PDB file of C-alpha atoms and ligand atoms in Angstrom:
ATOM      1  CA  UNK A   1     175.279 -12.011 146.894  1.00 52.00           C
ATOM      2  CA  UNK A   2     178.952 -12.141 147.624  1.00 65.00           C
ATOM      3  CA  UNK A   3     180.052 -10.004 144.658  1.00 91.00           C
ATOM      4  CA  UNK A   4     182.785  -8.033 146.368  1.00 98.00           C
ATOM      5  CA  UNK A   5     185.518  -8.582 148.908  1.00 98.00           C
ATOM      6  CA  UNK A   6     189.089  -7.601 149.720  1.00 98.00           C
ATOM      7  CA  UNK A   7     190.915 -10.270 147.712  1.00 96.00           C
ATOM      8  CA  UNK A   8     192.821 -10.151 144.432  1.00 96.00           C
ATOM      9  CA  UNK A   9     189.740 -11.255 142.459  1.00 96.00           C
ATOM     10  CA  UNK A  10     187.112  -9.067 144.161  1.00 97.00           C
ATOM     11  CA  UNK A  11     188.987  -6.284 145.958  1.00 98.00           C
ATOM     12  CA  UNK A  12     188.574  -2.460 146.090  1.00 98.00           C
ATOM     13  CA  UNK A  13     190.249  -1.804 142.709  1.00 98.00           C
ATOM     14  CA  UNK A  14     187.550  -3.952 141.016  1.00 98.00           C
ATOM     15  CA  UNK A  15     184.468  -2.698 142.874  1.00 98.00           C
ATOM     16  CA  UNK A  16     183.759  -0.077 140.151  1.00 98.00           C
ATOM     17  CA  UNK A  17     182.735  -2.894 137.768  1.00 97.00           C
ATOM     18  CA  UNK A  18     179.580  -3.627 139.787  1.00 97.00           C
ATOM     19  CA  UNK A  19     179.440  -0.267 141.607  1.00 98.00           C
ATOM     20  CA  UNK A  20     180.384   2.533 139.173  1.00 98.00           C
ATOM     21  CA  UNK A  21     179.956   5.138 141.941  1.00 98.00           C
ATOM     22  CA  UNK A  22     183.312   3.806 143.199  1.00 98.00           C
ATOM     23  CA  UNK A  23     184.784   6.453 140.854  1.00 98.00           C
ATOM     24  CA  UNK A  24     182.366   9.138 142.107  1.00 98.00           C
ATOM     25  CA  UNK A  25     183.113  12.654 143.352  1.00 98.00           C
ATOM     26  CA  UNK A  26     182.665  12.056 147.108  1.00 98.00           C
ATOM     27  CA  UNK A  27     184.169   8.638 147.846  1.00 99.00           C
ATOM     28  CA  UNK A  28     185.652   7.485 151.152  1.00 99.00           C
ATOM     29  CA  UNK A  29     188.016   6.963 152.842  1.00 99.00           C
ATOM     30  CA  UNK A  30     190.498   9.787 152.201  1.00 99.00           C
ATOM     31  CA  UNK A  31     193.973  10.797 153.330  1.00 98.00           C
ATOM     32  CA  UNK A  32     193.484  13.616 155.849  1.00 98.00           C
ATOM     33  CA  UNK A  33     196.027  16.494 155.753  1.00 98.00           C
ATOM     34  CA  UNK A  34     195.704  18.356 159.098  1.00 97.00           C
ATOM     35  CA  UNK A  35     197.547  21.455 157.816  1.00 96.00           C
ATOM     36  CA  UNK A  36     195.116  21.767 154.893  1.00 95.00           C
ATOM     37  CA  UNK A  37     191.999  21.105 156.972  1.00 95.00           C
ATOM     38  CA  UNK A  38     190.344  24.477 157.585  1.00 90.00           C
ATOM     39  CA  UNK A  39     189.647  25.277 161.233  1.00 92.00           C
ATOM     40  CA  UNK A  40     185.984  26.254 161.192  1.00 91.00           C
ATOM     41  CA  UNK A  41     184.934  28.215 164.303  1.00 91.00           C
ATOM     42  CA  UNK A  42     181.262  27.635 163.389  1.00 91.00           C
ATOM     43  CA  UNK A  43     181.822  23.901 163.924  1.00 95.00           C
ATOM     44  CA  UNK A  44     180.592  23.141 167.425  1.00 96.00           C
ATOM     45  CA  UNK A  45     181.466  20.064 169.465  1.00 97.00           C
ATOM     46  CA  UNK A  46     179.825  16.725 168.683  1.00 98.00           C
ATOM     47  CA  UNK A  47     177.538  15.296 171.335  1.00 98.00           C
ATOM     48  CA  UNK A  48     177.129  11.550 171.798  1.00 97.00           C
ATOM     49  CA  UNK A  49     174.087  10.445 173.749  1.00 96.00           C
ATOM     50  CA  UNK A  50     174.737   6.708 174.142  1.00 94.00           C
ATOM     51  CA  UNK A  51     173.526   6.252 177.698  1.00 84.00           C
ATOM     52  CA  UNK A  52     170.322   4.362 176.913  1.00 82.00           C
ATOM     53  CA  UNK A  53     171.890   2.534 174.019  1.00 81.00           C
ATOM     54  CA  UNK A  54     170.798  -1.023 173.493  1.00 89.00           C
ATOM     55  CA  UNK A  55     173.030  -3.354 171.601  1.00 96.00           C
ATOM     56  CA  UNK A  56     171.289  -6.412 170.239  1.00 97.00           C
ATOM     57  CA  UNK A  57     173.827  -8.779 168.720  1.00 98.00           C
ATOM     58  CA  UNK A  58     177.307  -9.227 167.300  1.00 98.00           C
ATOM     59  CA  UNK A  59     177.685 -10.795 163.851  1.00 98.00           C
ATOM     60  CA  UNK A  60     180.226 -11.804 161.215  1.00 98.00           C
ATOM     61  CA  UNK A  61     178.790 -10.592 157.889  1.00 98.00           C
ATOM     62  CA  UNK A  62     181.686 -11.924 155.804  1.00 98.00           C
ATOM     63  CA  UNK A  63     183.284  -8.480 155.557  1.00 98.00           C
ATOM     64  CA  UNK A  64     183.655  -7.357 159.179  1.00 98.00           C
ATOM     65  CA  UNK A  65     182.356  -7.951 162.697  1.00 98.00           C
ATOM     66  CA  UNK A  66     179.276  -5.808 163.382  1.00 98.00           C
ATOM     67  CA  UNK A  67     177.411  -4.920 166.600  1.00 98.00           C
ATOM     68  CA  UNK A  68     173.806  -3.948 165.816  1.00 98.00           C
ATOM     69  CA  UNK A  69     171.674  -1.608 167.934  1.00 97.00           C
ATOM     70  CA  UNK A  70     167.974  -1.151 168.517  1.00 95.00           C
ATOM     71  CA  UNK A  71     167.195   1.997 166.478  1.00 96.00           C
ATOM     72  CA  UNK A  72     163.422   2.339 166.827  1.00 95.00           C
ATOM     73  CA  UNK A  73     163.776   5.575 168.826  1.00 94.00           C
ATOM     74  CA  UNK A  74     166.270   8.350 169.608  1.00 94.00           C
ATOM     75  CA  UNK A  75     167.799   6.751 172.693  1.00 93.00           C
ATOM     76  CA  UNK A  76     171.307   6.614 171.123  1.00 95.00           C
ATOM     77  CA  UNK A  77     172.222   9.547 168.904  1.00 97.00           C
ATOM     78  CA  UNK A  78     175.071  11.683 167.669  1.00 98.00           C
ATOM     79  CA  UNK A  79     174.379  15.392 167.180  1.00 98.00           C
ATOM     80  CA  UNK A  80     176.083  18.780 166.931  1.00 98.00           C
ATOM     81  CA  UNK A  81     179.272  19.405 165.005  1.00 98.00           C
ATOM     82  CA  UNK A  82     178.456  19.468 161.271  1.00 98.00           C
ATOM     83  CA  UNK A  83     175.078  17.771 161.808  1.00 98.00           C
ATOM     84  CA  UNK A  84     171.749  19.627 161.514  1.00 96.00           C
ATOM     85  CA  UNK A  85     169.769  16.828 163.159  1.00 96.00           C
ATOM     86  CA  UNK A  86     170.396  14.040 165.646  1.00 98.00           C
ATOM     87  CA  UNK A  87     171.438  10.822 163.867  1.00 98.00           C
ATOM     88  CA  UNK A  88     170.466   7.442 165.371  1.00 98.00           C
ATOM     89  CA  UNK A  89     173.089   4.769 166.146  1.00 98.00           C
ATOM     90  CA  UNK A  90     172.481   1.694 163.990  1.00 98.00           C
ATOM     91  CA  UNK A  91     175.647  -0.382 164.196  1.00 98.00           C
ATOM     92  CA  UNK A  92     179.382  -0.298 164.667  1.00 98.00           C
ATOM     93  CA  UNK A  93     182.090  -2.397 163.008  1.00 98.00           C
ATOM     94  CA  UNK A  94     185.829  -2.438 162.485  1.00 98.00           C
ATOM     95  CA  UNK A  95     188.431  -2.511 159.674  1.00 98.00           C
ATOM     96  CA  UNK A  96     191.896  -3.905 160.347  1.00 98.00           C
ATOM     97  CA  UNK A  97     195.157  -5.155 158.796  1.00 98.00           C
ATOM     98  CA  UNK A  98     197.273  -8.295 158.984  1.00 95.00           C
ATOM     99  CA  UNK A  99     199.772  -9.043 161.810  1.00 89.00           C
ATOM    100  CA  UNK A 100     201.771  -5.879 162.488  1.00 80.00           C
ATOM    101  CA  UNK A 101     200.397  -4.320 159.261  1.00 82.00           C
ATOM    102  CA  UNK A 102     198.309  -1.213 158.979  1.00 94.00           C
ATOM    103  CA  UNK A 103     194.541  -1.543 158.647  1.00 98.00           C
ATOM    104  CA  UNK A 104     192.757   1.779 159.020  1.00 98.00           C
ATOM    105  CA  UNK A 105     190.729   3.222 156.138  1.00 98.00           C
ATOM    106  CA  UNK A 106     191.326   6.930 156.672  1.00 98.00           C
ATOM    107  CA  UNK A 107     194.985   7.908 156.850  1.00 98.00           C
ATOM    108  CA  UNK A 108     196.542  11.063 158.337  1.00 98.00           C
ATOM    109  CA  UNK A 109     199.309  12.514 156.177  1.00 98.00           C
ATOM    110  CA  UNK A 110     199.802   9.029 154.727  1.00 97.00           C
ATOM    111  CA  UNK A 111     199.985   7.431 158.192  1.00 97.00           C
ATOM    112  CA  UNK A 112     197.738   4.394 158.663  1.00 98.00           C
ATOM    113  CA  UNK A 113     196.632   3.089 162.044  1.00 98.00           C
ATOM    114  CA  UNK A 114     196.295  -0.581 162.971  1.00 98.00           C
ATOM    115  CA  UNK A 115     192.501  -0.462 162.798  1.00 98.00           C
ATOM    116  CA  UNK A 116     189.500   1.858 162.494  1.00 98.00           C
ATOM    117  CA  UNK A 117     186.163   1.661 164.320  1.00 99.00           C
ATOM    118  CA  UNK A 118     183.073   2.991 162.526  1.00 99.00           C
ATOM    119  CA  UNK A 119     179.888   3.919 164.378  1.00 98.00           C
ATOM    120  CA  UNK A 120     177.123   4.218 161.774  1.00 98.00           C
ATOM    121  CA  UNK A 121     174.210   6.588 162.468  1.00 98.00           C
ATOM    122  CA  UNK A 122     171.216   7.586 160.305  1.00 98.00           C
ATOM    123  CA  UNK A 123     169.035  10.683 159.969  1.00 98.00           C
ATOM    124  CA  UNK A 124     165.710   9.436 161.315  1.00 98.00           C
ATOM    125  CA  UNK A 125     164.360  13.006 161.449  1.00 98.00           C
ATOM    126  CA  UNK A 126     164.339  13.317 157.647  1.00 98.00           C
ATOM    127  CA  UNK A 127     164.048   9.662 156.563  1.00 98.00           C
ATOM    128  CA  UNK A 128     161.665   6.846 157.443  1.00 98.00           C
ATOM    129  CA  UNK A 129     164.104   3.949 157.260  1.00 98.00           C
ATOM    130  CA  UNK A 130     167.833   3.308 157.408  1.00 98.00           C
ATOM    131  CA  UNK A 131     167.731   2.011 153.823  1.00 98.00           C
ATOM    132  CA  UNK A 132     166.204   5.282 152.609  1.00 98.00           C
ATOM    133  CA  UNK A 133     168.712   7.356 154.594  1.00 98.00           C
ATOM    134  CA  UNK A 134     171.616   5.248 153.271  1.00 98.00           C
ATOM    135  CA  UNK A 135     170.976   6.557 149.734  1.00 98.00           C
ATOM    136  CA  UNK A 136     170.425  10.236 150.689  1.00 98.00           C
ATOM    137  CA  UNK A 137     173.283  12.799 150.589  1.00 98.00           C
ATOM    138  CA  UNK A 138     172.622  13.778 154.241  1.00 98.00           C
ATOM    139  CA  UNK A 139     171.340  10.376 155.322  1.00 98.00           C
ATOM    140  CA  UNK A 140     174.223   8.917 157.328  1.00 99.00           C
ATOM    141  CA  UNK A 141     176.831  10.116 159.826  1.00 99.00           C
ATOM    142  CA  UNK A 142     179.724   7.778 160.570  1.00 99.00           C
ATOM    143  CA  UNK A 143     182.031   8.424 163.517  1.00 99.00           C
ATOM    144  CA  UNK A 144     185.517   7.076 162.796  1.00 99.00           C
ATOM    145  CA  UNK A 145     187.905   6.215 165.639  1.00 98.00           C
ATOM    146  CA  UNK A 146     191.506   5.101 165.023  1.00 98.00           C
ATOM    147  CA  UNK A 147     192.921   2.149 166.972  1.00 98.00           C
ATOM    148  CA  UNK A 148     196.677   2.008 167.527  1.00 97.00           C
ATOM    149  CA  UNK A 149     198.546  -0.871 169.165  1.00 96.00           C
ATOM    150  CA  UNK A 150     199.819  -0.187 172.651  1.00 96.00           C
ATOM    151  CA  UNK A 151     198.351  -0.930 176.057  1.00 97.00           C
ATOM    152  CA  UNK A 152     195.448  -3.302 176.539  1.00 97.00           C
ATOM    153  CA  UNK A 153     192.055  -1.605 176.159  1.00 98.00           C
ATOM    154  CA  UNK A 154     190.086  -2.598 179.250  1.00 96.00           C
ATOM    155  CA  UNK A 155     186.655  -2.364 177.592  1.00 97.00           C
ATOM    156  CA  UNK A 156     187.514  -3.801 174.175  1.00 97.00           C
ATOM    157  CA  UNK A 157     187.811  -7.188 175.929  1.00 96.00           C
ATOM    158  CA  UNK A 158     184.017  -7.352 176.005  1.00 96.00           C
ATOM    159  CA  UNK A 159     184.120  -7.448 172.200  1.00 98.00           C
ATOM    160  CA  UNK A 160     187.294  -9.474 171.611  1.00 97.00           C
ATOM    161  CA  UNK A 161     186.134 -12.129 174.112  1.00 96.00           C
ATOM    162  CA  UNK A 162     182.962 -12.610 172.037  1.00 98.00           C
ATOM    163  CA  UNK A 163     184.693 -12.956 168.653  1.00 98.00           C
ATOM    164  CA  UNK A 164     185.219 -16.719 168.946  1.00 98.00           C
ATOM    165  CA  UNK A 165     181.407 -17.063 168.843  1.00 98.00           C
ATOM    166  CA  UNK A 166     181.199 -15.374 165.421  1.00 98.00           C
ATOM    167  CA  UNK A 167     184.253 -16.949 163.751  1.00 98.00           C
ATOM    168  CA  UNK A 168     182.427 -17.887 160.560  1.00 98.00           C
ATOM    169  CA  UNK A 169     180.660 -15.692 157.982  1.00 98.00           C
ATOM    170  CA  UNK A 170     176.931 -15.663 158.726  1.00 98.00           C
ATOM    171  CA  UNK A 171     177.306 -16.357 162.467  1.00 98.00           C
ATOM    172  CA  UNK A 172     175.525 -14.097 164.971  1.00 98.00           C
ATOM    173  CA  UNK A 173     175.175 -14.185 168.729  1.00 98.00           C
ATOM    174  CA  UNK A 174     173.485 -12.189 171.481  1.00 98.00           C
ATOM    175  CA  UNK A 175     175.387  -9.100 172.560  1.00 97.00           C
ATOM    176  CA  UNK A 176     173.251  -7.104 174.961  1.00 95.00           C
ATOM    177  CA  UNK A 177     173.800  -3.822 176.813  1.00 89.00           C
ATOM    178  CA  UNK A 178     177.170  -2.909 175.358  1.00 94.00           C
ATOM    179  CA  UNK A 179     177.699   0.853 175.506  1.00 95.00           C
ATOM    180  CA  UNK A 180     180.205   2.053 172.868  1.00 96.00           C
ATOM    181  CA  UNK A 181     180.877   5.178 174.957  1.00 96.00           C
ATOM    182  CA  UNK A 182     183.627   3.075 176.581  1.00 96.00           C
ATOM    183  CA  UNK A 183     185.461   2.966 173.234  1.00 98.00           C
ATOM    184  CA  UNK A 184     185.800   6.743 172.861  1.00 98.00           C
ATOM    185  CA  UNK A 185     189.144   8.542 173.303  1.00 98.00           C
ATOM    186  CA  UNK A 186     189.380  11.368 175.865  1.00 98.00           C
ATOM    187  CA  UNK A 187     189.136  14.118 173.215  1.00 98.00           C
ATOM    188  CA  UNK A 188     186.252  14.485 170.758  1.00 98.00           C
ATOM    189  CA  UNK A 189     188.198  16.844 168.472  1.00 97.00           C
ATOM    190  CA  UNK A 190     187.552  15.797 164.904  1.00 98.00           C
ATOM    191  CA  UNK A 191     187.905  16.307 161.175  1.00 98.00           C
ATOM    192  CA  UNK A 192     184.746  16.255 159.066  1.00 98.00           C
ATOM    193  CA  UNK A 193     184.007  15.990 155.329  1.00 98.00           C
ATOM    194  CA  UNK A 194     181.297  14.734 152.961  1.00 98.00           C
ATOM    195  CA  UNK A 195     181.942  11.209 151.720  1.00 99.00           C
ATOM    196  CA  UNK A 196     180.558   7.743 151.166  1.00 99.00           C
ATOM    197  CA  UNK A 197     180.201   4.243 152.516  1.00 99.00           C
ATOM    198  CA  UNK A 198     183.628   2.575 152.239  1.00 99.00           C
ATOM    199  CA  UNK A 199     182.100  -0.750 151.193  1.00 98.00           C
ATOM    200  CA  UNK A 200     179.678  -1.510 148.375  1.00 98.00           C
ATOM    201  CA  UNK A 201     177.137  -0.128 147.604  1.00 98.00           C
ATOM    202  CA  UNK A 202     179.466   2.884 148.277  1.00 98.00           C
ATOM    203  CA  UNK A 203     176.503   5.279 148.531  1.00 98.00           C
ATOM    204  CA  UNK A 204     177.600   8.948 148.725  1.00 99.00           C
ATOM    205  CA  UNK A 205     175.439   9.508 151.795  1.00 99.00           C
ATOM    206  CA  UNK A 206     177.914   9.890 154.666  1.00 99.00           C
ATOM    207  CA  UNK A 207     178.942  12.909 156.700  1.00 99.00           C
ATOM    208  CA  UNK A 208     182.250  11.619 158.087  1.00 99.00           C
ATOM    209  CA  UNK A 209     183.375  12.665 161.553  1.00 99.00           C
ATOM    210  CA  UNK A 210     186.879  11.283 162.218  1.00 98.00           C
ATOM    211  CA  UNK A 211     188.268  11.717 165.753  1.00 98.00           C
ATOM    212  CA  UNK A 212     191.838  13.018 165.912  1.00 98.00           C
ATOM    213  CA  UNK A 213     192.830  11.051 169.016  1.00 98.00           C
ATOM    214  CA  UNK A 214     193.281   7.277 168.569  1.00 98.00           C
ATOM    215  CA  UNK A 215     192.488   4.722 171.258  1.00 98.00           C
ATOM    216  CA  UNK A 216     195.138   2.186 172.319  1.00 98.00           C
ATOM    217  CA  UNK A 217     194.491  -1.544 172.048  1.00 97.00           C
ATOM    218  CA  UNK A 218     196.990  -4.385 172.577  1.00 97.00           C
ATOM    219  CA  UNK A 219     198.464  -6.496 169.768  1.00 96.00           C
ATOM    220  CA  UNK A 220     196.879  -9.499 171.527  1.00 96.00           C
ATOM    221  CA  UNK A 221     193.444  -7.884 171.277  1.00 97.00           C
ATOM    222  CA  UNK A 222     194.053  -7.061 167.598  1.00 97.00           C
ATOM    223  CA  UNK A 223     195.102 -10.677 166.932  1.00 97.00           C
ATOM    224  CA  UNK A 224     191.649 -11.837 168.089  1.00 98.00           C
ATOM    225  CA  UNK A 225     190.038  -9.922 165.198  1.00 98.00           C
ATOM    226  CA  UNK A 226     192.302 -11.862 162.832  1.00 97.00           C
ATOM    227  CA  UNK A 227     190.959 -15.237 164.003  1.00 96.00           C
ATOM    228  CA  UNK A 228     187.663 -14.304 162.365  1.00 98.00           C
ATOM    229  CA  UNK A 229     187.060 -15.763 158.889  1.00 98.00           C
ATOM    230  CA  UNK A 230     185.719 -14.220 155.676  1.00 98.00           C
ATOM    231  CA  UNK A 231     184.343 -17.692 154.882  1.00 97.00           C
ATOM    232  CA  UNK A 232     181.384 -19.684 156.191  1.00 97.00           C
ATOM    233  CA  UNK A 233     181.486 -22.880 158.279  1.00 96.00           C
ATOM    234  CA  UNK A 234     180.421 -24.994 155.291  1.00 95.00           C
ATOM    235  CA  UNK A 235     183.190 -23.648 152.995  1.00 94.00           C
ATOM    236  CA  UNK A 236     186.283 -25.825 152.771  1.00 91.00           C
ATOM    237  CA  UNK A 237     188.697 -22.937 152.065  1.00 92.00           C
ATOM    238  CA  UNK A 238     189.155 -20.993 155.288  1.00 94.00           C
ATOM    239  CA  UNK A 239     190.156 -17.364 154.686  1.00 96.00           C
ATOM    240  CA  UNK A 240     191.324 -15.317 157.671  1.00 97.00           C
ATOM    241  CA  UNK A 241     189.494 -11.992 158.005  1.00 98.00           C
ATOM    242  CA  UNK A 242     192.182  -9.309 157.742  1.00 98.00           C
ATOM    243  CA  UNK A 243     193.070  -6.300 155.532  1.00 98.00           C
ATOM    244  CA  UNK A 244     189.335  -5.562 155.194  1.00 98.00           C
ATOM    245  CA  UNK A 245     189.964  -1.883 154.459  1.00 98.00           C
ATOM    246  CA  UNK A 246     189.503   0.289 151.364  1.00 98.00           C
ATOM    247  CA  UNK A 247     192.500   2.521 150.550  1.00 98.00           C
ATOM    248  CA  UNK A 248     192.158   6.340 150.420  1.00 98.00           C
ATOM    249  CA  UNK A 249     190.190   7.756 147.462  1.00 98.00           C
ATOM    250  CA  UNK A 250     190.672  11.008 145.459  1.00 98.00           C
ATOM    251  CA  UNK A 251     189.600  14.155 147.334  1.00 98.00           C
ATOM    252  CA  UNK A 252     188.196  15.696 144.103  1.00 98.00           C
ATOM    253  CA  UNK A 253     188.219  19.228 145.465  1.00 97.00           C
ATOM    254  CA  UNK A 254     186.445  18.479 148.747  1.00 98.00           C
ATOM    255  CA  UNK A 255     187.164  20.549 151.844  1.00 97.00           C
ATOM    256  CA  UNK A 256     188.022  18.843 155.115  1.00 98.00           C
ATOM    257  CA  UNK A 257     187.092  20.915 158.160  1.00 98.00           C
ATOM    258  CA  UNK A 258     188.630  20.683 161.599  1.00 97.00           C
ATOM    259  CA  UNK A 259     186.756  21.201 164.883  1.00 96.00           C
ATOM    260  CA  UNK A 260     189.797  22.754 166.622  1.00 79.00           C
TER     261      UNK A 260
HETATM  262  N1  45I B 301     182.591   1.451 156.367  1.00 94.99           N
HETATM  263  S1  45I B 301     181.106   2.035 156.373  1.00 94.99           S
HETATM  264  O1  45I B 301     180.851   2.722 157.623  1.00 94.99           O
HETATM  265  O2  45I B 301     180.884   2.812 155.178  1.00 94.99           O
HETATM  266  C1  45I B 301     179.998   0.671 156.347  1.00 94.99           C
HETATM  267  C2  45I B 301     180.506  -0.589 156.185  1.00 94.99           C
HETATM  268  C3  45I B 301     179.633  -1.685 156.207  1.00 94.99           C
HETATM  269  C4  45I B 301     178.245  -1.492 156.380  1.00 94.99           C
HETATM  270  C5  45I B 301     177.355  -2.695 156.409  1.00 94.99           C
HETATM  271  O3  45I B 301     176.450  -2.797 155.563  1.00 94.99           O
HETATM  272  O4  45I B 301     177.567  -3.531 157.310  1.00 94.99           O
HETATM  273  C6  45I B 301     177.744  -0.181 156.534  1.00 94.99           C
HETATM  274  S2  45I B 301     176.060   0.128 156.742  1.00 94.99           S
HETATM  275  O5  45I B 301     175.639  -0.532 157.945  1.00 94.99           O
HETATM  276  O6  45I B 301     175.898   1.551 156.696  1.00 94.99           O
HETATM  277  N2  45I B 301     175.258  -0.531 155.532  1.00 94.99           N
HETATM  278  C7  45I B 301     175.437   0.038 154.222  1.00 94.99           C
HETATM  279  C8  45I B 301     174.838  -0.886 153.157  1.00 94.99           C
HETATM  280  C9  45I B 301     173.359  -0.827 153.239  1.00 94.99           C
HETATM  281  C10 45I B 301     172.664   0.140 152.512  1.00 94.99           C
HETATM  282  C11 45I B 301     171.289   0.158 152.568  1.00 94.99           C
HETATM  283  C12 45I B 301     170.588  -0.769 153.358  1.00 94.99           C
HETATM  284  C13 45I B 301     171.309  -1.732 154.084  1.00 94.99           C
HETATM  285  C14 45I B 301     172.693  -1.767 154.014  1.00 94.99           C
HETATM  286  C15 45I B 301     178.636   0.883 156.524  1.00 94.99           C
HETATM  287 ZN1   ZN B 302     183.434   0.925 158.050  1.00 94.99          ZN
END
């Protein structure tokens, strides 16, 4: 059910009531301190094999806008870096702020970006299903990419032009053959640490890989995310979908490593 959200009555500071792991020892997101992140020469580059990727649809799940992928085989995977296996792409989604406000989940020395893109992958080598992987400590790998406002992003238009079709919570529409490779920055240098889902159920099952270089998107493109609604078509109170981000959580002694 709809037992959590980003409002005053159901927001991140209250999630621990239904999801006690919210106060766990490896929660996400975190504030990343580049000077403290240890440069680990054993950390190789990440490899993204998205060429054969097959997007299926784009949906408004009442918390974000999500593009789902066909994940019945290893056609779209992330591997290398901190990962021992290839992890299969399952979906990507965004977190963002209000007009001109900040909206990323991870922060860098306290600096927030306008938005953050998450590409969710699961360890299909070790686990049978996504659901099983989502509760395992090495089950998921999420690639985080910061979005900052600036020039128009030529490929983000494919997504922002489709948002009007999924305005309401529960709406879904076809979204075929979108390759998220076009959303990557030029550098794949990253920070990595062990964390969790940033939304309930907040499972501590994520190896986070956060790219250092943001991508630029225009304020006009960002404004299209904000025309989405948290609420369904049948609900009379229309609530604009914005500020759907969890603030940074305690590091609790964790080490953040840097690729280079
Ligand atoms: N910010 S995040 O990357 O942590 C994240 C946010 C939302 C979701 C989601 O469920 O849509 C996901 S998810 O696709 O990984 N689903 C997690 C909840 C879930 C667990 C087990 C089975 C189905 C869904 C991840
Ligand atoms: Zn996310």
